[in-house]
Amino acid sequence: MTALTTLLSPTAVRLGVHSPDWRAAIRAAGQALVDIGVSTADYTAEMIVNVEENGPYIVIAPGLAFAHARPSPAVLRTGMSWIRLHEPVPFGHDTNDPVSLVVALAATDSSAHTEAMAALARSLSDPAKAAALDQASSAAQLLALLEGDAAPAVRATPTAGAASHHKILTVCGNGVGTSLFLKNTLEQVLDRWGWSRHVSVEATDTISAKGKASEAVAILTSREIARTLGDVGVPVKIVEDFTSAAEVDTVLRDTYRV
């Protein structure tokens, strides 16, 4: 099993779910987590409050919402659910609505699930894989597709203190979910450019980002989180589709004027 399929139980994969609105869609994703013993109903409520307070930044790509909240006592163990909606519903996102897939994460801390998020980001950023996942007719078929995701080569770690070393922050409301998606997409682009030794990427939350901004050359985030951050003294770049290497490539070129 991969890191991703270890966290995603077959009984937490639900296809053709009827949801009248975005709150009901998140409740369905949260209930799947409750049913497999990952979290309590309180965590489901926390995921909904996250959107109410921070806006629909969890809609990280066209048709895809990544529901989550901060680690809390309501999380019993780290796990995920996968809810494909029978009919897409709007979350209020300017460009990525309506949502047909809700993937929910409950995490006990901010680091244990990073490998699984990297695998999920790779799967959803691959158009052929994403289309196959969308057509999967059962939990077994969907998990088999995710199981086929191979881990990439280990990235080189930039030398601490090197004069040419830069840092870019990817930011979301909680620092445990959507920012990791964007981090992995950005790292794929940096690998392709051959810049991995010179630029590191750190996923973090809005509060921490304000304190860390002075260490970074730029911040990449959603439109909603950019509004929350305000002026932090470094360029804040907006990415609409966190799974799009092409869009991130364009943003990175704009950041470095290349």
PDB file of N, CA, C and O in Angstrom, residues 109-160:
ATOM      1  N   ASP A 109      -1.517  15.841  13.208  1.00  0.00           N
ATOM      2  CA  ASP A 109      -0.479  16.870  13.261  1.00  0.00           C
ATOM      3  C   ASP A 109      -0.265  17.393  11.849  1.00  0.00           C
ATOM      4  O   ASP A 109      -0.965  16.996  10.913  1.00  0.00           O
ATOM      5  N   SER A 110       0.700  18.289  11.685  1.00  0.00           N
ATOM      6  CA  SER A 110       0.880  18.955  10.401  1.00  0.00           C
ATOM      7  C   SER A 110       1.882  18.273   9.484  1.00  0.00           C
ATOM      8  O   SER A 110       2.173  18.781   8.402  1.00  0.00           O
ATOM      9  N   SER A 111       2.422  17.105   9.879  1.00  0.00           N
ATOM     10  CA  SER A 111       3.488  16.523   9.068  1.00  0.00           C
ATOM     11  C   SER A 111       3.296  15.057   8.695  1.00  0.00           C
ATOM     12  O   SER A 111       3.862  14.599   7.696  1.00  0.00           O
ATOM     13  N   ALA A 112       2.508  14.309   9.453  1.00  0.00           N
ATOM     14  CA  ALA A 112       2.438  12.857   9.248  1.00  0.00           C
ATOM     15  C   ALA A 112       1.885  12.471   7.882  1.00  0.00           C
ATOM     16  O   ALA A 112       2.175  11.390   7.373  1.00  0.00           O
ATOM     17  N   HIS A 113       1.103  13.349   7.263  1.00  0.00           N
ATOM     18  CA  HIS A 113       0.411  12.999   6.028  1.00  0.00           C
ATOM     19  C   HIS A 113       1.034  13.628   4.792  1.00  0.00           C
ATOM     20  O   HIS A 113       0.445  13.584   3.712  1.00  0.00           O
ATOM     21  N   THR A 114       2.216  14.208   4.906  1.00  0.00           N
ATOM     22  CA  THR A 114       2.783  14.947   3.781  1.00  0.00           C
ATOM     23  C   THR A 114       3.052  14.063   2.568  1.00  0.00           C
ATOM     24  O   THR A 114       2.850  14.481   1.420  1.00  0.00           O
ATOM     25  N   GLU A 115       3.507  12.843   2.794  1.00  0.00           N
ATOM     26  CA  GLU A 115       3.773  11.946   1.669  1.00  0.00           C
ATOM     27  C   GLU A 115       2.484  11.593   0.937  1.00  0.00           C
ATOM     28  O   GLU A 115       2.440  11.521  -0.289  1.00  0.00           O
ATOM     29  N   ALA A 116       1.410  11.390   1.708  1.00  0.00           N
ATOM     30  CA  ALA A 116       0.124  11.079   1.086  1.00  0.00           C
ATOM     31  C   ALA A 116      -0.387  12.266   0.276  1.00  0.00           C
ATOM     32  O   ALA A 116      -0.940  12.093  -0.817  1.00  0.00           O
ATOM     33  N   MET A 117      -0.194  13.486   0.783  1.00  0.00           N
ATOM     34  CA  MET A 117      -0.629  14.669   0.047  1.00  0.00           C
ATOM     35  C   MET A 117       0.162  14.819  -1.245  1.00  0.00           C
ATOM     36  O   MET A 117      -0.384  15.226  -2.273  1.00  0.00           O
ATOM     37  N   ALA A 118       1.444  14.497  -1.194  1.00  0.00           N
ATOM     38  CA  ALA A 118       2.255  14.566  -2.412  1.00  0.00           C
ATOM     39  C   ALA A 118       1.733  13.587  -3.456  1.00  0.00           C
ATOM     40  O   ALA A 118       1.627  13.917  -4.651  1.00  0.00           O
ATOM     41  N   ALA A 119       1.398  12.380  -3.027  1.00  0.00           N
ATOM     42  CA  ALA A 119       0.873  11.373  -3.951  1.00  0.00           C
ATOM     43  C   ALA A 119      -0.464  11.801  -4.537  1.00  0.00           C
ATOM     44  O   ALA A 119      -0.719  11.634  -5.740  1.00  0.00           O
ATOM     45  N   LEU A 120      -1.327  12.381  -3.700  1.00  0.00           N
ATOM     46  CA  LEU A 120      -2.628  12.831  -4.177  1.00  0.00           C
ATOM     47  C   LEU A 120      -2.471  13.982  -5.160  1.00  0.00           C
ATOM     48  O   LEU A 120      -3.149  14.031  -6.192  1.00  0.00           O
ATOM     49  N   ALA A 121      -1.566  14.906  -4.857  1.00  0.00           N
ATOM     50  CA  ALA A 121      -1.325  16.035  -5.755  1.00  0.00           C
ATOM     51  C   ALA A 121      -0.831  15.550  -7.111  1.00  0.00           C
ATOM     52  O   ALA A 121      -1.252  16.055  -8.162  1.00  0.00           O
ATOM     53  N   ARG A 122       0.062  14.554  -7.111  1.00  0.00           N
ATOM     54  CA  ARG A 122       0.561  14.017  -8.376  1.00  0.00           C
ATOM     55  C   ARG A 122      -0.563  13.369  -9.177  1.00  0.00           C
ATOM     56  O   ARG A 122      -0.661  13.543 -10.399  1.00  0.00           O
ATOM     57  N   SER A 123      -1.418  12.624  -8.501  1.00  0.00           N
ATOM     58  CA  SER A 123      -2.510  11.946  -9.197  1.00  0.00           C
ATOM     59  C   SER A 123      -3.481  12.935  -9.822  1.00  0.00           C
ATOM     60  O   SER A 123      -3.894  12.783 -10.976  1.00  0.00           O
ATOM     61  N   LEU A 124      -3.852  13.964  -9.068  1.00  0.00           N
ATOM     62  CA  LEU A 124      -4.865  14.901  -9.540  1.00  0.00           C
ATOM     63  C   LEU A 124      -4.316  15.918 -10.533  1.00  0.00           C
ATOM     64  O   LEU A 124      -5.081  16.556 -11.252  1.00  0.00           O
ATOM     65  N   SER A 125      -2.989  16.079 -10.567  1.00  0.00           N
ATOM     66  CA  SER A 125      -2.398  17.008 -11.538  1.00  0.00           C
ATOM     67  C   SER A 125      -2.126  16.327 -12.875  1.00  0.00           C
ATOM     68  O   SER A 125      -1.786  16.987 -13.856  1.00  0.00           O
ATOM     69  N   ASP A 126      -2.286  15.012 -12.930  1.00  0.00           N
ATOM     70  CA  ASP A 126      -2.115  14.247 -14.167  1.00  0.00           C
ATOM     71  C   ASP A 126      -3.485  14.120 -14.828  1.00  0.00           C
ATOM     72  O   ASP A 126      -4.367  13.433 -14.309  1.00  0.00           O
ATOM     73  N   PRO A 127      -3.716  14.797 -15.959  1.00  0.00           N
ATOM     74  CA  PRO A 127      -5.056  14.785 -16.575  1.00  0.00           C
ATOM     75  C   PRO A 127      -5.591  13.385 -16.840  1.00  0.00           C
ATOM     76  O   PRO A 127      -6.775  13.114 -16.614  1.00  0.00           O
ATOM     77  N   ALA A 128      -4.734  12.483 -17.306  1.00  0.00           N
ATOM     78  CA  ALA A 128      -5.190  11.121 -17.600  1.00  0.00           C
ATOM     79  C   ALA A 128      -5.583  10.396 -16.326  1.00  0.00           C
ATOM     80  O   ALA A 128      -6.619   9.713 -16.273  1.00  0.00           O
ATOM     81  N   LYS A 129      -4.771  10.527 -15.279  1.00  0.00           N
ATOM     82  CA  LYS A 129      -5.083   9.873 -14.004  1.00  0.00           C
ATOM     83  C   LYS A 129      -6.357  10.481 -13.394  1.00  0.00           C
ATOM     84  O   LYS A 129      -7.214   9.753 -12.883  1.00  0.00           O
ATOM     85  N   ALA A 130      -6.459  11.809 -13.444  1.00  0.00           N
ATOM     86  CA  ALA A 130      -7.646  12.469 -12.884  1.00  0.00           C
ATOM     87  C   ALA A 130      -8.915  12.020 -13.598  1.00  0.00           C
ATOM     88  O   ALA A 130      -9.950  11.780 -12.968  1.00  0.00           O
ATOM     89  N   ALA A 131      -8.841  11.878 -14.926  1.00  0.00           N
ATOM     90  CA  ALA A 131     -10.007  11.425 -15.692  1.00  0.00           C
ATOM     91  C   ALA A 131     -10.370   9.988 -15.331  1.00  0.00           C
ATOM     92  O   ALA A 131     -11.553   9.646 -15.187  1.00  0.00           O
ATOM     93  N   ALA A 132      -9.364   9.148 -15.150  1.00  0.00           N
ATOM     94  CA  ALA A 132      -9.619   7.759 -14.774  1.00  0.00           C
ATOM     95  C   ALA A 132     -10.248   7.676 -13.385  1.00  0.00           C
ATOM     96  O   ALA A 132     -11.167   6.881 -13.154  1.00  0.00           O
ATOM     97  N   LEU A 133      -9.768   8.498 -12.462  1.00  0.00           N
ATOM     98  CA  LEU A 133     -10.346   8.518 -11.117  1.00  0.00           C
ATOM     99  C   LEU A 133     -11.804   8.974 -11.168  1.00  0.00           C
ATOM    100  O   LEU A 133     -12.658   8.451 -10.445  1.00  0.00           O
ATOM    101  N   ASP A 134     -12.079   9.939 -12.036  1.00  0.00           N
ATOM    102  CA  ASP A 134     -13.440  10.452 -12.163  1.00  0.00           C
ATOM    103  C   ASP A 134     -14.383   9.402 -12.749  1.00  0.00           C
ATOM    104  O   ASP A 134     -15.577   9.424 -12.479  1.00  0.00           O
ATOM    105  N   GLN A 135     -13.838   8.476 -13.521  1.00  0.00           N
ATOM    106  CA  GLN A 135     -14.677   7.450 -14.152  1.00  0.00           C
ATOM    107  C   GLN A 135     -14.731   6.161 -13.349  1.00  0.00           C
ATOM    108  O   GLN A 135     -15.475   5.244 -13.710  1.00  0.00           O
ATOM    109  N   ALA A 136     -13.940   6.054 -12.300  1.00  0.00           N
ATOM    110  CA  ALA A 136     -13.920   4.825 -11.506  1.00  0.00           C
ATOM    111  C   ALA A 136     -15.322   4.514 -10.996  1.00  0.00           C
ATOM    112  O   ALA A 136     -16.011   5.385 -10.473  1.00  0.00           O
ATOM    113  N   SER A 137     -15.734   3.252 -11.141  1.00  0.00           N
ATOM    114  CA  SER A 137     -17.106   2.882 -10.797  1.00  0.00           C
ATOM    115  C   SER A 137     -17.231   2.238  -9.416  1.00  0.00           C
ATOM    116  O   SER A 137     -18.334   1.911  -8.980  1.00  0.00           O
ATOM    117  N   SER A 138     -16.108   2.067  -8.729  1.00  0.00           N
ATOM    118  CA  SER A 138     -16.143   1.455  -7.403  1.00  0.00           C
ATOM    119  C   SER A 138     -14.966   1.946  -6.579  1.00  0.00           C
ATOM    120  O   SER A 138     -13.978   2.456  -7.115  1.00  0.00           O
ATOM    121  N   ALA A 139     -15.073   1.742  -5.271  1.00  0.00           N
ATOM    122  CA  ALA A 139     -13.975   2.117  -4.381  1.00  0.00           C
ATOM    123  C   ALA A 139     -12.728   1.306  -4.709  1.00  0.00           C
ATOM    124  O   ALA A 139     -11.609   1.831  -4.711  1.00  0.00           O
ATOM    125  N   ALA A 140     -12.904   0.033  -5.010  1.00  0.00           N
ATOM    126  CA  ALA A 140     -11.762  -0.828  -5.320  1.00  0.00           C
ATOM    127  C   ALA A 140     -11.022  -0.336  -6.554  1.00  0.00           C
ATOM    128  O   ALA A 140      -9.779  -0.297  -6.590  1.00  0.00           O
ATOM    129  N   GLN A 141     -11.778   0.059  -7.580  1.00  0.00           N
ATOM    130  CA  GLN A 141     -11.150   0.541  -8.811  1.00  0.00           C
ATOM    131  C   GLN A 141     -10.424   1.858  -8.557  1.00  0.00           C
ATOM    132  O   GLN A 141      -9.306   2.073  -9.042  1.00  0.00           O
ATOM    133  N   LEU A 142     -11.041   2.735  -7.795  1.00  0.00           N
ATOM    134  CA  LEU A 142     -10.425   4.027  -7.496  1.00  0.00           C
ATOM    135  C   LEU A 142      -9.136   3.853  -6.709  1.00  0.00           C
ATOM    136  O   LEU A 142      -8.103   4.458  -7.013  1.00  0.00           O
ATOM    137  N   LEU A 143      -9.168   2.999  -5.693  1.00  0.00           N
ATOM    138  CA  LEU A 143      -7.973   2.776  -4.882  1.00  0.00           C
ATOM    139  C   LEU A 143      -6.868   2.098  -5.680  1.00  0.00           C
ATOM    140  O   LEU A 143      -5.681   2.354  -5.454  1.00  0.00           O
ATOM    141  N   ALA A 144      -7.230   1.250  -6.613  1.00  0.00           N
ATOM    142  CA  ALA A 144      -6.227   0.613  -7.464  1.00  0.00           C
ATOM    143  C   ALA A 144      -5.504   1.656  -8.306  1.00  0.00           C
ATOM    144  O   ALA A 144      -4.290   1.575  -8.523  1.00  0.00           O
ATOM    145  N   LEU A 145      -6.244   2.644  -8.789  1.00  0.00           N
ATOM    146  CA  LEU A 145      -5.633   3.723  -9.554  1.00  0.00           C
ATOM    147  C   LEU A 145      -4.687   4.545  -8.677  1.00  0.00           C
ATOM    148  O   LEU A 145      -3.584   4.903  -9.096  1.00  0.00           O
ATOM    149  N   LEU A 146      -5.119   4.843  -7.453  1.00  0.00           N
ATOM    150  CA  LEU A 146      -4.265   5.601  -6.540  1.00  0.00           C
ATOM    151  C   LEU A 146      -3.060   4.784  -6.100  1.00  0.00           C
ATOM    152  O   LEU A 146      -1.978   5.323  -5.874  1.00  0.00           O
ATOM    153  N   GLU A 147      -3.243   3.485  -5.970  1.00  0.00           N
ATOM    154  CA  GLU A 147      -2.151   2.603  -5.564  1.00  0.00           C
ATOM    155  C   GLU A 147      -1.046   2.599  -6.603  1.00  0.00           C
ATOM    156  O   GLU A 147       0.137   2.410  -6.282  1.00  0.00           O
ATOM    157  N   GLY A 148      -1.406   2.873  -7.847  1.00  0.00           N
ATOM    158  CA  GLY A 148      -0.417   2.855  -8.909  1.00  0.00           C
ATOM    159  C   GLY A 148       0.472   4.072  -8.953  1.00  0.00           C
ATOM    160  O   GLY A 148       1.374   4.149  -9.776  1.00  0.00           O
ATOM    161  N   ASP A 149       0.221   5.046  -8.064  1.00  0.00           N
ATOM    162  CA  ASP A 149       1.049   6.252  -8.055  1.00  0.00           C
ATOM    163  C   ASP A 149       2.405   5.935  -7.462  1.00  0.00           C
ATOM    164  O   ASP A 149       2.512   5.512  -6.315  1.00  0.00           O
ATOM    165  N   ALA A 150       3.437   6.099  -8.236  1.00  0.00           N
ATOM    166  CA  ALA A 150       4.791   5.811  -7.762  1.00  0.00           C
ATOM    167  C   ALA A 150       5.416   7.035  -7.130  1.00  0.00           C
ATOM    168  O   ALA A 150       5.218   8.157  -7.583  1.00  0.00           O
ATOM    169  N   ALA A 151       6.187   6.810  -6.082  1.00  0.00           N
ATOM    170  CA  ALA A 151       6.863   7.919  -5.413  1.00  0.00           C
ATOM    171  C   ALA A 151       7.972   8.468  -6.306  1.00  0.00           C
ATOM    172  O   ALA A 151       8.675   7.721  -6.971  1.00  0.00           O
ATOM    173  N   PRO A 152       8.137   9.798  -6.350  1.00  0.00           N
ATOM    174  CA  PRO A 152       9.188  10.389  -7.166  1.00  0.00           C
ATOM    175  C   PRO A 152      10.537  10.235  -6.504  1.00  0.00           C
ATOM    176  O   PRO A 152      10.634   9.854  -5.336  1.00  0.00           O
ATOM    177  N   ALA A 153      11.573  10.538  -7.243  1.00  0.00           N
ATOM    178  CA  ALA A 153      12.908  10.528  -6.660  1.00  0.00           C
ATOM    179  C   ALA A 153      13.000  11.541  -5.536  1.00  0.00           C
ATOM    180  O   ALA A 153      12.315  12.576  -5.551  1.00  0.00           O
ATOM    181  N   VAL A 154      13.828  11.234  -4.540  1.00  0.00           N
ATOM    182  CA  VAL A 154      13.984  12.143  -3.407  1.00  0.00           C
ATOM    183  C   VAL A 154      14.612  13.442  -3.880  1.00  0.00           C
ATOM    184  O   VAL A 154      15.604  13.450  -4.607  1.00  0.00           O
ATOM    185  N   ARG A 155      14.031  14.555  -3.479  1.00  0.00           N
ATOM    186  CA  ARG A 155      14.536  15.861  -3.882  1.00  0.00           C
ATOM    187  C   ARG A 155      15.781  16.212  -3.086  1.00  0.00           C
ATOM    188  O   ARG A 155      15.891  15.900  -1.911  1.00  0.00           O
ATOM    189  N   ALA A 156      16.704  16.911  -3.731  1.00  0.00           N
ATOM    190  CA  ALA A 156      17.900  17.367  -3.035  1.00  0.00           C
ATOM    191  C   ALA A 156      17.533  18.472  -2.063  1.00  0.00           C
ATOM    192  O   ALA A 156      16.697  19.328  -2.358  1.00  0.00           O
ATOM    193  N   THR A 157      18.137  18.449  -0.899  1.00  0.00           N
ATOM    194  CA  THR A 157      17.894  19.474   0.106  1.00  0.00           C
ATOM    195  C   THR A 157      18.867  20.625  -0.102  1.00  0.00           C
ATOM    196  O   THR A 157      20.074  20.412  -0.167  1.00  0.00           O
ATOM    197  N   PRO A 158      18.387  21.873  -0.224  1.00  0.00           N
ATOM    198  CA  PRO A 158      19.287  22.992  -0.416  1.00  0.00           C
ATOM    199  C   PRO A 158      20.252  23.126   0.751  1.00  0.00           C
ATOM    200  O   PRO A 158      19.902  22.840   1.900  1.00  0.00           O
ATOM    201  N   THR A 159      21.458  23.550   0.454  1.00  0.00           N
ATOM    202  CA  THR A 159      22.446  23.737   1.504  1.00  0.00           C
ATOM    203  C   THR A 159      22.086  24.916   2.371  1.00  0.00           C
ATOM    204  O   THR A 159      21.845  26.019   1.883  1.00  0.00           O
ATOM    205  N   ALA A 160      22.017  24.679   3.686  1.00  0.00           N
ATOM    206  CA  ALA A 160      21.643  25.744   4.613  1.00  0.00           C
ATOM    207  C   ALA A 160      22.655  26.871   4.526  1.00  0.00           C
ATOM    208  O   ALA A 160      23.866  26.666   4.538  1.00  0.00           O
TER     209      ALA A 160
END
